[in-house]
XYZ file of C-alpha atoms in Angstrom:
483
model
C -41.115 50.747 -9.774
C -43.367 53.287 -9.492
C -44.643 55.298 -12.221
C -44.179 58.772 -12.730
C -45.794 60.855 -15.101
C -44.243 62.246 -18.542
C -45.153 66.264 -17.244
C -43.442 65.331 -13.583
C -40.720 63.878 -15.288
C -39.938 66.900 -17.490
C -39.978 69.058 -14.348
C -38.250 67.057 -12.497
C -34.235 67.885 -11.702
C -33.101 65.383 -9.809
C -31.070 63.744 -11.931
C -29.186 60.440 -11.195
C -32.744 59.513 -9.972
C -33.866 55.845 -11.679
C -37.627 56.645 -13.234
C -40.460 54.566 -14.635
C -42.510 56.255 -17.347
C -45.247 54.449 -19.504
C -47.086 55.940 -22.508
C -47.509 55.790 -26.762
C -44.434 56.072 -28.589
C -44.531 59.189 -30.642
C -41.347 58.327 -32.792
C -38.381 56.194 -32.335
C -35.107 56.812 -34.740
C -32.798 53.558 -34.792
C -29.029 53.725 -35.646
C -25.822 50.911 -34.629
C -24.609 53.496 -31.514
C -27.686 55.005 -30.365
C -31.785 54.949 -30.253
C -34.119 57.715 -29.510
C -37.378 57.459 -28.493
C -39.740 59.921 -28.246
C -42.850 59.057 -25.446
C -45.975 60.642 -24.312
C -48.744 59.559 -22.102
C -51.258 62.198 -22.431
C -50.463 64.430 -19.287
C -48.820 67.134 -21.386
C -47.872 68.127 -25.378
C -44.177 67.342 -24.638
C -42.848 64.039 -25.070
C -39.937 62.725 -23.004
C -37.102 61.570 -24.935
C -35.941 57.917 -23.950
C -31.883 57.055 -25.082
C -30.678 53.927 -25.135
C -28.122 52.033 -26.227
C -29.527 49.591 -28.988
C -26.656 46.596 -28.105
C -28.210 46.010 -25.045
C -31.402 45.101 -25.797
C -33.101 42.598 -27.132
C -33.588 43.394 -31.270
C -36.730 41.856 -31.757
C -37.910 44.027 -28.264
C -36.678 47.156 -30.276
C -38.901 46.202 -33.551
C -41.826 46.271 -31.859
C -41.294 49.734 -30.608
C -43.477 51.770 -33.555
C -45.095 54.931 -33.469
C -48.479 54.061 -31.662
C -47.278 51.164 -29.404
C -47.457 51.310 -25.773
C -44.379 50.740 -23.702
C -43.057 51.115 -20.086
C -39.486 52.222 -19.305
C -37.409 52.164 -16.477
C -33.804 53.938 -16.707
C -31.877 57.362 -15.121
C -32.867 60.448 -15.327
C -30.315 62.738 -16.546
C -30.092 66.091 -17.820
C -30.528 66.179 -21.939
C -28.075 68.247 -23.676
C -30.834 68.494 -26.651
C -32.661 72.201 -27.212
C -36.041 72.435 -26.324
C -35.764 70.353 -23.100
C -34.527 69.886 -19.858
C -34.872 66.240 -19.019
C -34.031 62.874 -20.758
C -33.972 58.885 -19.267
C -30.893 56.888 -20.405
C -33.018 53.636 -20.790
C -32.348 50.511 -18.896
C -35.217 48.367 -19.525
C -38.320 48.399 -21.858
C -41.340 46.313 -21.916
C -44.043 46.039 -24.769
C -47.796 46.441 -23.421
C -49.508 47.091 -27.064
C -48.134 46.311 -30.091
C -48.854 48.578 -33.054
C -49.158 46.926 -36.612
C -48.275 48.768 -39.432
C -51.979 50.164 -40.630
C -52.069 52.499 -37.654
C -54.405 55.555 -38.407
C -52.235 57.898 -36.751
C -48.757 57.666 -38.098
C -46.522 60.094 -37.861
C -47.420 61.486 -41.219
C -50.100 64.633 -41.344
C -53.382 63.724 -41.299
C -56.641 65.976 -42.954
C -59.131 66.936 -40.123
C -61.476 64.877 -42.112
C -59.439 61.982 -42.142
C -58.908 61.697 -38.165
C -63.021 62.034 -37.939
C -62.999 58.498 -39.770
C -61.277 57.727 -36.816
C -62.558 59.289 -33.990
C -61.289 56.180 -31.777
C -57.561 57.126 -32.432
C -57.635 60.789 -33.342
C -57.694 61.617 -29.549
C -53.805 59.976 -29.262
C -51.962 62.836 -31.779
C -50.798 65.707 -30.503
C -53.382 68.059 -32.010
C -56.420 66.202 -29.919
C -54.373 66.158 -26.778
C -54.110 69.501 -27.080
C -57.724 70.202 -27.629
C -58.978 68.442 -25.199
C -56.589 69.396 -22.027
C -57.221 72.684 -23.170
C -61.237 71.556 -22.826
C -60.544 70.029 -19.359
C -59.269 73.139 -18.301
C -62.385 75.354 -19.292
C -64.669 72.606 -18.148
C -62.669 73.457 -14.522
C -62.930 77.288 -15.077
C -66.613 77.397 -15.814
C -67.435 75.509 -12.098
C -64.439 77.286 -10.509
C -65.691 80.639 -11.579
C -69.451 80.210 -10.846
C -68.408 78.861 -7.452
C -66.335 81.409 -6.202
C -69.226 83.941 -7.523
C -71.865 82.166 -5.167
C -73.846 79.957 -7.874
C -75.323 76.678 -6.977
C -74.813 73.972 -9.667
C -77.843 72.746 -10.667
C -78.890 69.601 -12.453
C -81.828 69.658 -15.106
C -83.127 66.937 -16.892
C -82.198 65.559 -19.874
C -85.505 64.176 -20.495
C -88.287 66.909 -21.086
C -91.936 66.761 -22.268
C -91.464 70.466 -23.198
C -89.772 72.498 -25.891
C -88.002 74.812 -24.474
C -86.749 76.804 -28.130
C -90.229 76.354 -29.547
C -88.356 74.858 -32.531
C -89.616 71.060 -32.339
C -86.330 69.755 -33.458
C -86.221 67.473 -30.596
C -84.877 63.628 -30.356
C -87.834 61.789 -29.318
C -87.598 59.239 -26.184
C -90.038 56.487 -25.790
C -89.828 52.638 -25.421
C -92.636 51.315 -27.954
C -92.395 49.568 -30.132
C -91.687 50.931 -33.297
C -93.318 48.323 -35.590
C -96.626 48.262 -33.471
C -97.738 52.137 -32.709
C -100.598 52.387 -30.912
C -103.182 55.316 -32.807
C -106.357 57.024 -32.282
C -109.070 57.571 -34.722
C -107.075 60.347 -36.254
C -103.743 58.744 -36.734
C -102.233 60.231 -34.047
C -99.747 58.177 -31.820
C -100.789 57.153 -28.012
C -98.385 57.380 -25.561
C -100.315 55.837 -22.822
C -98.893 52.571 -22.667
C -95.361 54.961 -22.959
C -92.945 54.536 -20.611
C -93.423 58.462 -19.130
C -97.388 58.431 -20.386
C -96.714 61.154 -22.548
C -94.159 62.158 -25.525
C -90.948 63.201 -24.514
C -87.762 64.185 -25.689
C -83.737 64.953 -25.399
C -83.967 68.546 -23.993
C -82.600 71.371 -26.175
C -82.086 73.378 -23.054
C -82.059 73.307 -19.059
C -82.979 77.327 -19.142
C -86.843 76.630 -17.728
C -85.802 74.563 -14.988
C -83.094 76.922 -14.200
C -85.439 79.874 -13.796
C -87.037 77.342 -11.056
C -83.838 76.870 -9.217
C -82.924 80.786 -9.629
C -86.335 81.499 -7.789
C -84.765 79.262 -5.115
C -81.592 79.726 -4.422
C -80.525 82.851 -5.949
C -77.893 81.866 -8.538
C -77.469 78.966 -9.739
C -75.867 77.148 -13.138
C -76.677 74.210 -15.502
C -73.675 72.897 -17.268
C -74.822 69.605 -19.324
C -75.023 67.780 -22.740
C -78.284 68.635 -24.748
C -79.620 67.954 -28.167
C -80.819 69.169 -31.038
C -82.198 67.530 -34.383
C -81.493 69.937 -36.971
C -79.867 68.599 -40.333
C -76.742 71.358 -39.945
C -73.759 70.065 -41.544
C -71.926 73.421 -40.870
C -68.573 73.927 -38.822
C -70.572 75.623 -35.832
C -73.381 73.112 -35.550
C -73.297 69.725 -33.260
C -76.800 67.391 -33.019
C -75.365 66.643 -29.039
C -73.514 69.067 -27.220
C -72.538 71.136 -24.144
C -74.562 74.166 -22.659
C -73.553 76.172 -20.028
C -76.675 77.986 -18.331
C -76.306 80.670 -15.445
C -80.043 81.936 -14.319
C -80.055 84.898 -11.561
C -82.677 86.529 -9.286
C -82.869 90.165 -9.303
C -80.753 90.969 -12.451
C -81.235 93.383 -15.182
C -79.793 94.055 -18.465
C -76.598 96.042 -17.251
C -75.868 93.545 -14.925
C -76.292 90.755 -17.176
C -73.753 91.778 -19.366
C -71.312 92.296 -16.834
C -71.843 88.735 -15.949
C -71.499 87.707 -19.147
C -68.478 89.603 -19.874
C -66.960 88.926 -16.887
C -67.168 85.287 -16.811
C -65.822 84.519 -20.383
C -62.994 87.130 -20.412
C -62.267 84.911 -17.050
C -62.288 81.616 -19.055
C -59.913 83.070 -21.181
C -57.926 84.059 -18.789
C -57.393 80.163 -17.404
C -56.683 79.321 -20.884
C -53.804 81.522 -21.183
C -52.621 80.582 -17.549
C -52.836 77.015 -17.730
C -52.964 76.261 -20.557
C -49.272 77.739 -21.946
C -47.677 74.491 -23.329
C -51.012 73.474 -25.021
C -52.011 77.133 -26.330
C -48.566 77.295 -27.877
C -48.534 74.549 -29.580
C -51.312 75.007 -31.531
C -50.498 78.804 -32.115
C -47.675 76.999 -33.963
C -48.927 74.657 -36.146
C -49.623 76.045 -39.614
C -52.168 73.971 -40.528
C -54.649 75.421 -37.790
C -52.931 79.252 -37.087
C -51.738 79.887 -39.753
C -51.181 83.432 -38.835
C -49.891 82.646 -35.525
C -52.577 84.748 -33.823
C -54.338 82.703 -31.642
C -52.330 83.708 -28.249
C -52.617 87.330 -29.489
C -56.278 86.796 -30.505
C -56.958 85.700 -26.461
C -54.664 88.289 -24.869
C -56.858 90.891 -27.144
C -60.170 90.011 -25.237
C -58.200 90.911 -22.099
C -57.392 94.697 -22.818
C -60.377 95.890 -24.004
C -64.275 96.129 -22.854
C -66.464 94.840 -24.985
C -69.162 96.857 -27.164
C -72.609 97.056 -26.278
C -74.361 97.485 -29.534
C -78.465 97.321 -29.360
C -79.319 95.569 -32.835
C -81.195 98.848 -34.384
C -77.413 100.445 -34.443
C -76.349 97.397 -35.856
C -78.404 97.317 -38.686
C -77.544 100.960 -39.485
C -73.760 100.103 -39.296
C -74.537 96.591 -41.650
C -76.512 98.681 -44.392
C -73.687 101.581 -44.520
C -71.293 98.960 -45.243
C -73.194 97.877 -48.021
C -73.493 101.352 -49.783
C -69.728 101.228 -49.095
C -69.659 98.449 -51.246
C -69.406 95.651 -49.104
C -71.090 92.116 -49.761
C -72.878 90.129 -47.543
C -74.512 87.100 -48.772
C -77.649 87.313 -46.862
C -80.155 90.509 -45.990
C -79.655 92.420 -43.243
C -82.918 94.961 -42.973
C -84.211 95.517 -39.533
C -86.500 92.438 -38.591
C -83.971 90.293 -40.121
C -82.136 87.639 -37.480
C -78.370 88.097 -38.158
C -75.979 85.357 -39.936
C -72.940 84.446 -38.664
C -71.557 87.020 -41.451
C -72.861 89.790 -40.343
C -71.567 88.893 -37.008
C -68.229 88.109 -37.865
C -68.463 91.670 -40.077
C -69.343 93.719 -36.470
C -66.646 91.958 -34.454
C -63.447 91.258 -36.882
C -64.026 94.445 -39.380
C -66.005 97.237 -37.618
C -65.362 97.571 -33.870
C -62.427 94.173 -34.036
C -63.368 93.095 -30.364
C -65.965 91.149 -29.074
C -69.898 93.036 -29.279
C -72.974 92.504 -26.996
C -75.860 92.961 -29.009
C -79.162 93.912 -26.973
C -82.529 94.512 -28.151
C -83.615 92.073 -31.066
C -87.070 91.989 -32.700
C -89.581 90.462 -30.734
C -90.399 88.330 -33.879
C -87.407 86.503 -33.420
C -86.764 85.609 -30.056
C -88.402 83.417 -27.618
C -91.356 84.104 -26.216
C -89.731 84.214 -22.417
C -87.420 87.564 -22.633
C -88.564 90.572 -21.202
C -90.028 93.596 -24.028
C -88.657 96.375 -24.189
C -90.749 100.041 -23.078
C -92.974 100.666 -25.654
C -93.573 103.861 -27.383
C -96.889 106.236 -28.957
C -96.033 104.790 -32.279
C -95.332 100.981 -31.845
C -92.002 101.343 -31.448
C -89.966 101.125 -28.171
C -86.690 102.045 -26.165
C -83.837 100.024 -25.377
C -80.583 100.040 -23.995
C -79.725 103.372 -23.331
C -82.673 105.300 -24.494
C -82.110 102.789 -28.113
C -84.953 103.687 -29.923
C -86.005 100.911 -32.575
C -89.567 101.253 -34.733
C -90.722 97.962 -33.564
C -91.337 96.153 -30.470
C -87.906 94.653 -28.831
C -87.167 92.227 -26.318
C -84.351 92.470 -23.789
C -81.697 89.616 -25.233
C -78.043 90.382 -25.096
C -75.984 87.877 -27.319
C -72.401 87.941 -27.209
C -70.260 87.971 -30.237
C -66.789 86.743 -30.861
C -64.378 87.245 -33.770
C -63.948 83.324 -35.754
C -66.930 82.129 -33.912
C -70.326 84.435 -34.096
C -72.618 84.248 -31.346
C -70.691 82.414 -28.556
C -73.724 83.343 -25.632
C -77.520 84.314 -26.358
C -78.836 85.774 -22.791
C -81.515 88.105 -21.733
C -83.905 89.552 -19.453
C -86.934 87.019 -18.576
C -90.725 88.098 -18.534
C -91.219 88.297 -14.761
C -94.473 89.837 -15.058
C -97.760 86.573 -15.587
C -99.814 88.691 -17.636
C -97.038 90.335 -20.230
C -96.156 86.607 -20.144
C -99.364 85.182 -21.115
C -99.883 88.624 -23.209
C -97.260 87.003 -25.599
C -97.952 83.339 -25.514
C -101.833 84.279 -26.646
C -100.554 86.505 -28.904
C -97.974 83.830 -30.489
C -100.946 81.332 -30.219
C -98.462 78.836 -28.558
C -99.838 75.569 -26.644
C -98.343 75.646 -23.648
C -99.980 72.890 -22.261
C -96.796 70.768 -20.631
C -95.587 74.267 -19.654
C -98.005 74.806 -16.968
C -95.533 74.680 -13.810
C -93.362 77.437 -16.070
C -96.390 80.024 -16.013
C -97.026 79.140 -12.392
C -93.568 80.555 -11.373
C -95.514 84.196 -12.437
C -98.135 83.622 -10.324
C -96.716 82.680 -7.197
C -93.552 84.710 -5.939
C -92.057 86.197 -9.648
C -89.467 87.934 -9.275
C -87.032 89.780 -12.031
C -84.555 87.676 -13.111
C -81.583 86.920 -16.423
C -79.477 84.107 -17.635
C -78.018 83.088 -20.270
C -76.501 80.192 -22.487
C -73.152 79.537 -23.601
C -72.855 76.640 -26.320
C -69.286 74.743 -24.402
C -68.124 73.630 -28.026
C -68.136 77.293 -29.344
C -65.772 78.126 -26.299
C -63.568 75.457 -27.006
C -63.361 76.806 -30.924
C -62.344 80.198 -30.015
C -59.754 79.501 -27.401
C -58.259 76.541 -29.241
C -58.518 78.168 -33.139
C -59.933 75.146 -34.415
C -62.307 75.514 -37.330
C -64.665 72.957 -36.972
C -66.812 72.385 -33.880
C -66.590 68.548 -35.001
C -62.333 68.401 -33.678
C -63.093 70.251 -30.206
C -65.627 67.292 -28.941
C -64.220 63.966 -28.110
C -66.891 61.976 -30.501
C -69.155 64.315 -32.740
C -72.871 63.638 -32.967
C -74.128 64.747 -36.428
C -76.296 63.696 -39.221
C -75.553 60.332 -39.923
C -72.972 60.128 -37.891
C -72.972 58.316 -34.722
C -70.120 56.422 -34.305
C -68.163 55.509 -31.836
């Protein structure tokens, strides 16, 4: 017989029909008259209940049904006089695929977070991970739906780079010598001649550079890929390998960048809440993550309300005047200061309690690519809206979220080749695998924005997990790469 999945069979009304469902046994409660068995395969947070009559079948079939173990079952389809659901199969036959012994991770028991990332391998089969990661399907199809019906091209960068796009250097290196036998000049340096590319590379941190090359091409386009990053963060918000999402435009400025960039998340959210209903639910009901039960109202917020555009200069002003107030933050926050997620989380969930677009951060700060502000007499310069700050500013316009922090960092690129190389001399930066970047200002430059969203910080704010570790199938971190 043909299977039919556990979400068709819940919607379906036909009852009298004979089904076929397979999947993991969630629970199954024995007694002399009757068995229940609850069974999910994956395709939705509901299981189907199976009821069967325990004297006709086999007992030693019926042992082996245990939370974890994989079954098919064939019976009728019937309607269940049980709350909560529509649909039940009166069993008529059962067969074991995958016996479960007894030391299953994943009984029915609670679990810690922490406990389920020891086992990463099984974690995915309870209810919470199911959730998670339909819910990250479902974004994954929102980010190439939206950027398709908005024109974008999606565009593929590589993974492997011989430049450093963050000017960080915390970059996995890729070569193929031999480890034990390093070839070395007369200063100790390594030789990557006999390499397998002739010259060091890496894991990229980013596919922004390239995607300035495809913008010049075709107009808009988007990256949406893994990349990497070696930094020895064992926070809740940092991953060494995850998801970017990169959108680079022609012929967009500030204003219109943020519109973009509030557009396109509000309509992410959106999906969530659409199609997402059982999943969202679920998990706006389970204690142990919502524990306030405000996640669907947290999402429906975002909706309603536009989101403040806050250059950093007014920022600062509103973070000190909460400190003579008598508020604590743990870290500075004097102008020329980059922000912590504190401060952050202070602007969105205390002050304004929606989502804020910061624009015009210290050039000090930011990479060496965004576009500077006007200056003025005194070595200052004006921003967003006539935003006067005392020092130079570059165009950036990060996007802040309540829970999360920064959730995008965007801005206006340097389109002009000598404000460009203005900023590289003056940052004394060797740019000397970044040669085909600089050409793009020399031949055709044209004014152009983007920005990146980190995938994993999406999937924290619309599922109300806490940790960025429980919203990726397997988490790469320090000293941790298993599975």
């Amino acid at each position: 017989m043909k299977r039919t999945k556990v979400i068709d069979a819940l919607a379906c009304t036909d009852y009298g029909k004979e089904i076929c469902v397979k999947g993991w046994v969630r629970t199954h409660r024995s007694s002399k008259a009757v068995d229940f068995i609850a069974l999910n395969d994956g395709s939705t947070i509901k299981s189907v209940q199976i009821v069967l009559d325990p004297t006709k079948f086999d007992p030693e079939t019926l042992k082996q049904v245990t939370t974890g173990a994989c079954i098919g079952v064939e019976g009728t389809l019937v309607e269940s006089p049980a709350a909560g659901q529509s649909s039940e199969i009166q069993a008529t036959k059962i067969v074991v695929y995958g016996l479960c012994d007894s030391d299953y991770p994943m009984q029915k028991k609670g679990q810690s977070f922490e406990t389920m990332r020891k086992n990463a391998h099984m974690r995915l089969r309870t209810n919470v991970f199911g959730a998670v990661m339909r819910i990250r399907h479902n974004m994954a199809m929102a980010i190439h739906t939206y950027f398709h019906e908005h024109g974008f091209f999606y565009f593929h960068t590589p993974l492997i780079t011989a430049s450093d796009c963050e000017g960080a250097g915390n970059m996995f290196q890729v070569t193929t010598k031999n480890l034990y036998d390093l070839k070395k000049d007369e200063n100790g340096k390594i030789i990557y001649d006999d390499d397998f590319f002739g010259e060091q590379t890496s894991l990229t941190v980013s596919g922004q550079l390239e995607g300035e090359l495809g913008a010049t091409a075709l107009g808009s386009i988007y990256t949406f890929g893994p990349t990497f990053r070696a930094e020895n963060s064992n926070t809740p918000r940092h991953l060494a390998e995850f998801w970017m999402v990169e959108p680079e435009v022609a012929f967009l400025d500030q204003e219109e960048l943020m519109d973009l960039e509030e557009d396109f998340i509000k309509y992410c959210v959106r999906w969530a809440l659409e199609k997402c209903k059982d999943d969202l639910e679920f998990i706006n009901d389970n204690k142990f993550i919502t524990p306030n039960h405000d996640l669907i109202p947290r999402l429906e917020g975002v909706l309603k309300e536009s989101f403040v555009r806050l250059p950093y200069t007014e920022g600062i002003n509103i973070l000190q005047e909460a400190i003579k107030n008598g508020h604590k933050f743990e870290f500075p926050c004097n102008w020329g200061d980059d922000l912590a997620s504190e401060h952050e989380r202070y602007l969105v969930e205390e002050y304004f309690k929606k989502p804020v677009i910061m624009t015009d951060y210290p050039r000090e700060f930011k990479s060496f690519y965004m576009k500077q502000n006007e200056e003025t007499a005194d070595g200052g310069s004006i921003g967003y809206k006539g935003a006067v700050a005392p020092k130079p500013t570059m165009q950036g316009t990060d996007v802040l979220f309540p829970q999360i922090g920064e959730i995008i960092g965007g801005s206006v690129r340097e389109e002009s080749y000598d404000k460009l190389m203005n900023e590289i001399n003056r940052r004394q930066m060797d740019m000397t695998h970044l040669w085909w970047y600089i050409d793009t200002r020399r031949w055709g430059s044209c004014p152009h924005a983007g920005f990146g969203l980190g995938f994993e910080r999406l999937i924290l704010f619309v599922t109300g997990m806490q940790n960025i570790r429980d919203v990726i199938p397997f988490p790469r971190t320090p000293k941790n790469a298993e599975f």
